């Protein structure tokens, strides 16, 4: 999962980024509402953690703009305010959840997992997702097929997860780069090709019937 944290308190944003990365999430951080909105409109995020009180553009405006543009990315609002009217305003503006500062990081992680499950992207508390004869644990990075198991790198796990979650679609190299490396990354198409090759070898290692197909000129898709 890729998470966007929009928080202007530098110590808090850095701490959140560290905690989320430690839990195997890919994280981007924006320290003002304008930058946060630009990032959010890329559509590459699975969850957005959004502070309300932000410089340049406040969190409620960011949220309303995101929803008006048709993006349904789950949003957790963070704020020092804990009054009922503020909660109602945030939820009515399109937030999926609300967490008042100070908060427990374990609670934030639990809420992120809940939003992931609600979207159908993570199907169990163990952070596992399945397709065909393979199961991927996005927490331990273990790929299993029958009795065989192998550990993936974080980037391999993120790529396979993306392909599994979009199993009915052809995923373009551009989409994969934006999702795994970020829309402002200098990663190129050969980065994707390299990791596709790594994944094919590991699928073969666990004797899976699942294959990664190349749709020439378009991208990649999974098949059983």
mmCIF file of C-alpha atoms in Angstrom:
data_model
loop_
_atom_site.group_PDB
_atom_site.id
_atom_site.type_symbol
_atom_site.label_atom_id
_atom_site.label_comp_id
_atom_site.label_asym_id
_atom_site.label_seq_id
_atom_site.Cartn_x
_atom_site.Cartn_y
_atom_site.Cartn_z
ATOM 1 C CA UNK A 1 0.000 0.000 0.000
ATOM 2 C CA UNK A 2 1.133 3.528 -0.788
ATOM 3 C CA UNK A 3 0.192 6.192 1.768
ATOM 4 C CA UNK A 4 0.284 9.973 1.496
ATOM 5 C CA UNK A 5 0.828 11.889 4.751
ATOM 6 C CA UNK A 6 -0.136 15.576 4.570
ATOM 7 C CA UNK A 7 1.060 17.147 7.834
ATOM 8 C CA UNK A 8 2.811 20.483 8.440
ATOM 9 C CA UNK A 9 4.320 19.592 11.822
ATOM 10 C CA UNK A 10 7.704 18.315 10.665
ATOM 11 C CA UNK A 11 8.464 16.179 13.717
ATOM 12 C CA UNK A 12 5.078 14.469 13.459
ATOM 13 C CA UNK A 13 5.251 13.935 9.692
ATOM 14 C CA UNK A 14 8.748 12.457 9.982
ATOM 15 C CA UNK A 15 7.658 10.199 12.839
ATOM 16 C CA UNK A 16 4.600 8.993 10.919
ATOM 17 C CA UNK A 17 6.686 8.344 7.818
ATOM 18 C CA UNK A 18 9.181 6.291 9.851
ATOM 19 C CA UNK A 19 6.466 4.245 11.579
ATOM 20 C CA UNK A 20 4.563 3.531 8.370
ATOM 21 C CA UNK A 21 7.705 2.525 6.468
ATOM 22 C CA UNK A 22 8.664 0.258 9.364
ATOM 23 C CA UNK A 23 5.313 -1.475 8.806
ATOM 24 C CA UNK A 24 6.145 -2.017 5.116
ATOM 25 C CA UNK A 25 4.040 0.811 3.704
ATOM 26 C CA UNK A 26 5.355 3.053 0.947
ATOM 27 C CA UNK A 27 5.067 6.650 2.142
ATOM 28 C CA UNK A 28 5.160 10.122 0.604
ATOM 29 C CA UNK A 29 4.996 13.250 2.772
ATOM 30 C CA UNK A 30 3.664 16.730 1.954
ATOM 31 C CA UNK A 31 3.984 19.579 4.450
ATOM 32 C CA UNK A 32 1.330 21.924 3.063
ATOM 33 C CA UNK A 33 -2.144 21.550 1.603
ATOM 34 C CA UNK A 34 -1.251 22.745 -1.877
ATOM 35 C CA UNK A 35 1.485 20.143 -2.331
ATOM 36 C CA UNK A 36 -0.681 17.510 -0.656
ATOM 37 C CA UNK A 37 -3.524 18.144 -3.093
ATOM 38 C CA UNK A 38 -1.191 17.954 -6.098
ATOM 39 C CA UNK A 39 0.101 14.609 -4.847
ATOM 40 C CA UNK A 40 -3.357 13.276 -4.012
ATOM 41 C CA UNK A 41 -4.700 14.140 -7.468
ATOM 42 C CA UNK A 42 -2.124 11.782 -8.995
ATOM 43 C CA UNK A 43 -4.407 8.923 -7.910
ATOM 44 C CA UNK A 44 -1.517 6.678 -6.873
ATOM 45 C CA UNK A 45 -2.354 6.428 -3.166
ATOM 46 C CA UNK A 46 -4.298 3.755 -1.303
ATOM 47 C CA UNK A 47 -4.851 5.857 1.855
ATOM 48 C CA UNK A 48 -4.323 9.554 2.639
ATOM 49 C CA UNK A 49 -3.586 10.747 6.183
ATOM 50 C CA UNK A 50 -4.602 14.409 6.108
ATOM 51 C CA UNK A 51 -4.216 17.126 8.726
ATOM 52 C CA UNK A 52 -6.950 19.785 8.803
ATOM 53 C CA UNK A 53 -4.859 22.806 9.856
ATOM 54 C CA UNK A 54 -2.401 23.230 6.966
ATOM 55 C CA UNK A 55 -0.599 26.171 5.354
ATOM 56 C CA UNK A 56 -1.535 27.347 1.824
ATOM 57 C CA UNK A 57 -4.649 25.149 1.577
ATOM 58 C CA UNK A 58 -6.492 23.703 4.588
ATOM 59 C CA UNK A 59 -7.275 20.018 4.842
ATOM 60 C CA UNK A 60 -11.043 20.388 4.411
ATOM 61 C CA UNK A 61 -10.514 22.240 1.120
ATOM 62 C CA UNK A 62 -8.066 19.551 -0.003
ATOM 63 C CA UNK A 63 -10.620 16.880 0.849
ATOM 64 C CA UNK A 64 -13.539 18.630 -0.853
ATOM 65 C CA UNK A 65 -11.481 19.222 -3.998
ATOM 66 C CA UNK A 66 -10.368 15.604 -4.077
ATOM 67 C CA UNK A 67 -13.941 14.362 -3.821
ATOM 68 C CA UNK A 68 -15.249 16.885 -6.371
ATOM 69 C CA UNK A 69 -12.675 15.549 -8.837
ATOM 70 C CA UNK A 70 -14.092 12.049 -8.393
ATOM 71 C CA UNK A 71 -11.309 10.506 -6.290
ATOM 72 C CA UNK A 72 -12.562 8.004 -3.692
ATOM 73 C CA UNK A 73 -9.186 7.395 -2.016
ATOM 74 C CA UNK A 74 -9.821 6.681 1.694
ATOM 75 C CA UNK A 75 -8.904 9.688 3.850
ATOM 76 C CA UNK A 76 -8.147 9.775 7.575
ATOM 77 C CA UNK A 77 -8.327 13.302 8.984
ATOM 78 C CA UNK A 78 -5.859 14.319 11.688
ATOM 79 C CA UNK A 79 -6.547 17.375 13.802
ATOM 80 C CA UNK A 80 -5.947 18.883 17.206
ATOM 81 C CA UNK A 81 -9.615 19.785 17.276
ATOM 82 C CA UNK A 82 -11.893 17.325 19.011
ATOM 83 C CA UNK A 83 -15.240 19.111 18.922
ATOM 84 C CA UNK A 84 -18.275 17.323 17.468
ATOM 85 C CA UNK A 85 -18.935 20.046 14.818
ATOM 86 C CA UNK A 86 -15.385 19.635 13.482
ATOM 87 C CA UNK A 87 -15.819 15.874 13.230
ATOM 88 C CA UNK A 88 -19.159 16.297 11.469
ATOM 89 C CA UNK A 89 -17.684 18.828 9.009
ATOM 90 C CA UNK A 90 -14.800 16.502 8.185
ATOM 91 C CA UNK A 91 -16.991 13.454 7.672
ATOM 92 C CA UNK A 92 -19.577 15.404 5.679
ATOM 93 C CA UNK A 93 -16.786 16.700 3.458
ATOM 94 C CA UNK A 94 -15.891 13.157 2.462
ATOM 95 C CA UNK A 95 -13.511 11.840 5.124
ATOM 96 C CA UNK A 96 -13.621 8.103 5.822
ATOM 97 C CA UNK A 97 -12.260 8.348 9.356
ATOM 98 C CA UNK A 98 -11.228 10.902 11.949
ATOM 99 C CA UNK A 99 -8.425 10.843 14.522
ATOM 100 C CA UNK A 100 -7.812 13.602 17.075
ATOM 101 C CA UNK A 101 -4.296 14.551 18.207
ATOM 102 C CA UNK A 102 -2.581 13.300 20.215
ATOM 103 C CA UNK A 103 -3.244 9.763 19.027
ATOM 104 C CA UNK A 104 -1.769 6.310 19.522
ATOM 105 C CA UNK A 105 0.175 5.118 16.478
ATOM 106 C CA UNK A 106 -1.164 1.581 16.884
ATOM 107 C CA UNK A 107 -4.679 2.988 16.546
ATOM 108 C CA UNK A 108 -3.688 4.834 13.370
ATOM 109 C CA UNK A 109 -2.199 1.633 11.918
ATOM 110 C CA UNK A 110 -5.375 -0.272 12.793
ATOM 111 C CA UNK A 111 -7.526 2.361 11.089
ATOM 112 C CA UNK A 112 -5.342 2.220 7.970
ATOM 113 C CA UNK A 113 -5.691 -1.572 7.872
ATOM 114 C CA UNK A 114 -9.458 -1.226 8.294
ATOM 115 C CA UNK A 115 -9.713 1.181 5.373
ATOM 116 C CA UNK A 116 -7.624 -1.171 3.252
ATOM 117 C CA UNK A 117 -9.940 -4.073 4.043
ATOM 118 C CA UNK A 118 -13.005 -1.926 3.370
ATOM 119 C CA UNK A 119 -11.658 -1.225 -0.100
ATOM 120 C CA UNK A 120 -11.033 -4.914 -0.668
ATOM 121 C CA UNK A 121 -7.296 -4.415 -1.057
ATOM 122 C CA UNK A 122 -6.256 -6.295 2.074
ATOM 123 C CA UNK A 123 -8.469 -9.227 2.851
ATOM 124 C CA UNK A 124 -7.393 -10.282 6.339
ATOM 125 C CA UNK A 125 -5.779 -9.102 9.538
ATOM 126 C CA UNK A 126 -2.643 -10.941 8.455
ATOM 127 C CA UNK A 127 -2.341 -8.627 5.452
ATOM 128 C CA UNK A 128 -2.661 -11.455 2.954
ATOM 129 C CA UNK A 129 -3.987 -11.342 -0.573
ATOM 130 C CA UNK A 130 -4.540 -14.278 -2.897
ATOM 131 C CA UNK A 131 -4.823 -14.923 -6.608
ATOM 132 C CA UNK A 132 -4.921 -18.311 -8.282
ATOM 133 C CA UNK A 133 -2.634 -20.650 -6.357
ATOM 134 C CA UNK A 134 -0.497 -17.901 -4.764
ATOM 135 C CA UNK A 135 -0.817 -16.006 -1.496
ATOM 136 C CA UNK A 136 1.165 -12.875 -0.695
ATOM 137 C CA UNK A 137 1.677 -11.684 2.865
ATOM 138 C CA UNK A 138 2.371 -7.962 2.496
ATOM 139 C CA UNK A 139 3.608 -7.729 6.089
ATOM 140 C CA UNK A 140 6.166 -10.579 6.094
ATOM 141 C CA UNK A 141 6.777 -10.315 2.301
ATOM 142 C CA UNK A 142 6.258 -14.082 2.001
ATOM 143 C CA UNK A 143 4.988 -15.521 -1.285
ATOM 144 C CA UNK A 144 3.508 -19.016 -1.060
ATOM 145 C CA UNK A 145 2.091 -21.507 -3.530
ATOM 146 C CA UNK A 146 1.033 -24.827 -2.055
ATOM 147 C CA UNK A 147 3.849 -26.006 0.218
ATOM 148 C CA UNK A 148 6.459 -23.739 -1.393
ATOM 149 C CA UNK A 149 7.444 -20.365 0.018
ATOM 150 C CA UNK A 150 9.893 -17.592 -0.813
ATOM 151 C CA UNK A 151 10.611 -14.150 0.627
ATOM 152 C CA UNK A 152 10.290 -11.190 -1.717
ATOM 153 C CA UNK A 153 11.994 -7.839 -1.485
ATOM 154 C CA UNK A 154 9.732 -4.934 -0.513
ATOM 155 C CA UNK A 155 9.610 -3.591 -4.083
ATOM 156 C CA UNK A 156 8.852 -7.056 -5.485
ATOM 157 C CA UNK A 157 6.042 -7.424 -2.953
ATOM 158 C CA UNK A 158 4.605 -4.015 -3.846
ATOM 159 C CA UNK A 159 4.709 -4.827 -7.556
ATOM 160 C CA UNK A 160 3.071 -8.230 -7.150
ATOM 161 C CA UNK A 161 0.437 -6.737 -4.836
ATOM 162 C CA UNK A 162 -0.358 -4.097 -7.455
ATOM 163 C CA UNK A 163 -0.738 -6.710 -10.175
ATOM 164 C CA UNK A 164 -2.906 -8.911 -7.936
ATOM 165 C CA UNK A 165 -5.189 -6.054 -6.952
ATOM 166 C CA UNK A 166 -5.623 -5.101 -10.602
ATOM 167 C CA UNK A 167 -5.860 -8.637 -11.920
ATOM 168 C CA UNK A 168 -8.641 -7.743 -14.362
ATOM 169 C CA UNK A 169 -6.581 -4.914 -15.858
ATOM 170 C CA UNK A 170 -3.426 -4.396 -17.870
ATOM 171 C CA UNK A 171 -1.036 -2.350 -15.721
ATOM 172 C CA UNK A 172 1.118 0.017 -17.750
ATOM 173 C CA UNK A 173 4.769 0.686 -16.950
ATOM 174 C CA UNK A 174 3.911 4.340 -16.304
ATOM 175 C CA UNK A 175 1.198 3.385 -13.815
ATOM 176 C CA UNK A 176 3.538 0.978 -12.031
ATOM 177 C CA UNK A 177 6.307 3.585 -11.794
ATOM 178 C CA UNK A 178 3.917 6.167 -10.314
ATOM 179 C CA UNK A 179 2.524 3.626 -7.864
ATOM 180 C CA UNK A 180 5.808 2.110 -6.661
ATOM 181 C CA UNK A 181 8.307 4.933 -7.038
ATOM 182 C CA UNK A 182 6.107 8.070 -7.053
ATOM 183 C CA UNK A 183 4.996 10.403 -9.806
ATOM 184 C CA UNK A 184 8.095 12.619 -9.438
ATOM 185 C CA UNK A 185 10.509 9.661 -9.444
ATOM 186 C CA UNK A 186 13.386 9.335 -11.890
ATOM 187 C CA UNK A 187 12.692 5.606 -12.245
ATOM 188 C CA UNK A 188 12.428 4.432 -15.859
ATOM 189 C CA UNK A 189 10.673 1.605 -17.662
ATOM 190 C CA UNK A 190 13.702 -0.669 -17.370
ATOM 191 C CA UNK A 191 13.274 -0.578 -13.565
ATOM 192 C CA UNK A 192 9.851 -2.189 -14.047
ATOM 193 C CA UNK A 193 11.232 -4.736 -16.504
ATOM 194 C CA UNK A 194 13.919 -5.772 -14.023
ATOM 195 C CA UNK A 195 11.432 -6.338 -11.194
ATOM 196 C CA UNK A 196 9.021 -8.162 -13.503
ATOM 197 C CA UNK A 197 11.892 -10.500 -14.351
ATOM 198 C CA UNK A 198 12.666 -11.030 -10.650
ATOM 199 C CA UNK A 199 9.021 -11.835 -9.923
ATOM 200 C CA UNK A 200 8.739 -14.304 -12.788
ATOM 201 C CA UNK A 201 11.733 -16.189 -11.411
ATOM 202 C CA UNK A 202 10.256 -16.303 -7.923
ATOM 203 C CA UNK A 203 6.870 -17.462 -9.213
ATOM 204 C CA UNK A 204 8.707 -20.248 -11.008
ATOM 205 C CA UNK A 205 10.635 -21.061 -7.824
ATOM 206 C CA UNK A 206 7.382 -21.753 -5.900
ATOM 207 C CA UNK A 207 6.025 -23.725 -8.904
ATOM 208 C CA UNK A 208 3.043 -21.410 -9.289
ATOM 209 C CA UNK A 209 0.615 -21.670 -12.188
ATOM 210 C CA UNK A 210 0.261 -17.892 -12.107
ATOM 211 C CA UNK A 211 2.185 -16.053 -14.798
ATOM 212 C CA UNK A 212 2.908 -12.419 -15.592
ATOM 213 C CA UNK A 213 2.004 -11.728 -19.201
ATOM 214 C CA UNK A 214 3.448 -8.905 -21.277
ATOM 215 C CA UNK A 215 0.907 -7.037 -23.381
ATOM 216 C CA UNK A 216 3.234 -5.546 -25.947
ATOM 217 C CA UNK A 217 3.174 -1.777 -26.023
ATOM 218 C CA UNK A 218 0.715 -1.620 -23.116
ATOM 219 C CA UNK A 219 1.961 -3.270 -19.913
ATOM 220 C CA UNK A 220 1.540 -6.373 -17.764
ATOM 221 C CA UNK A 221 -1.276 -8.538 -16.486
ATOM 222 C CA UNK A 222 -1.632 -11.723 -14.431
ATOM 223 C CA UNK A 223 -3.139 -14.989 -15.594
ATOM 224 C CA UNK A 224 -3.604 -18.449 -14.115
#
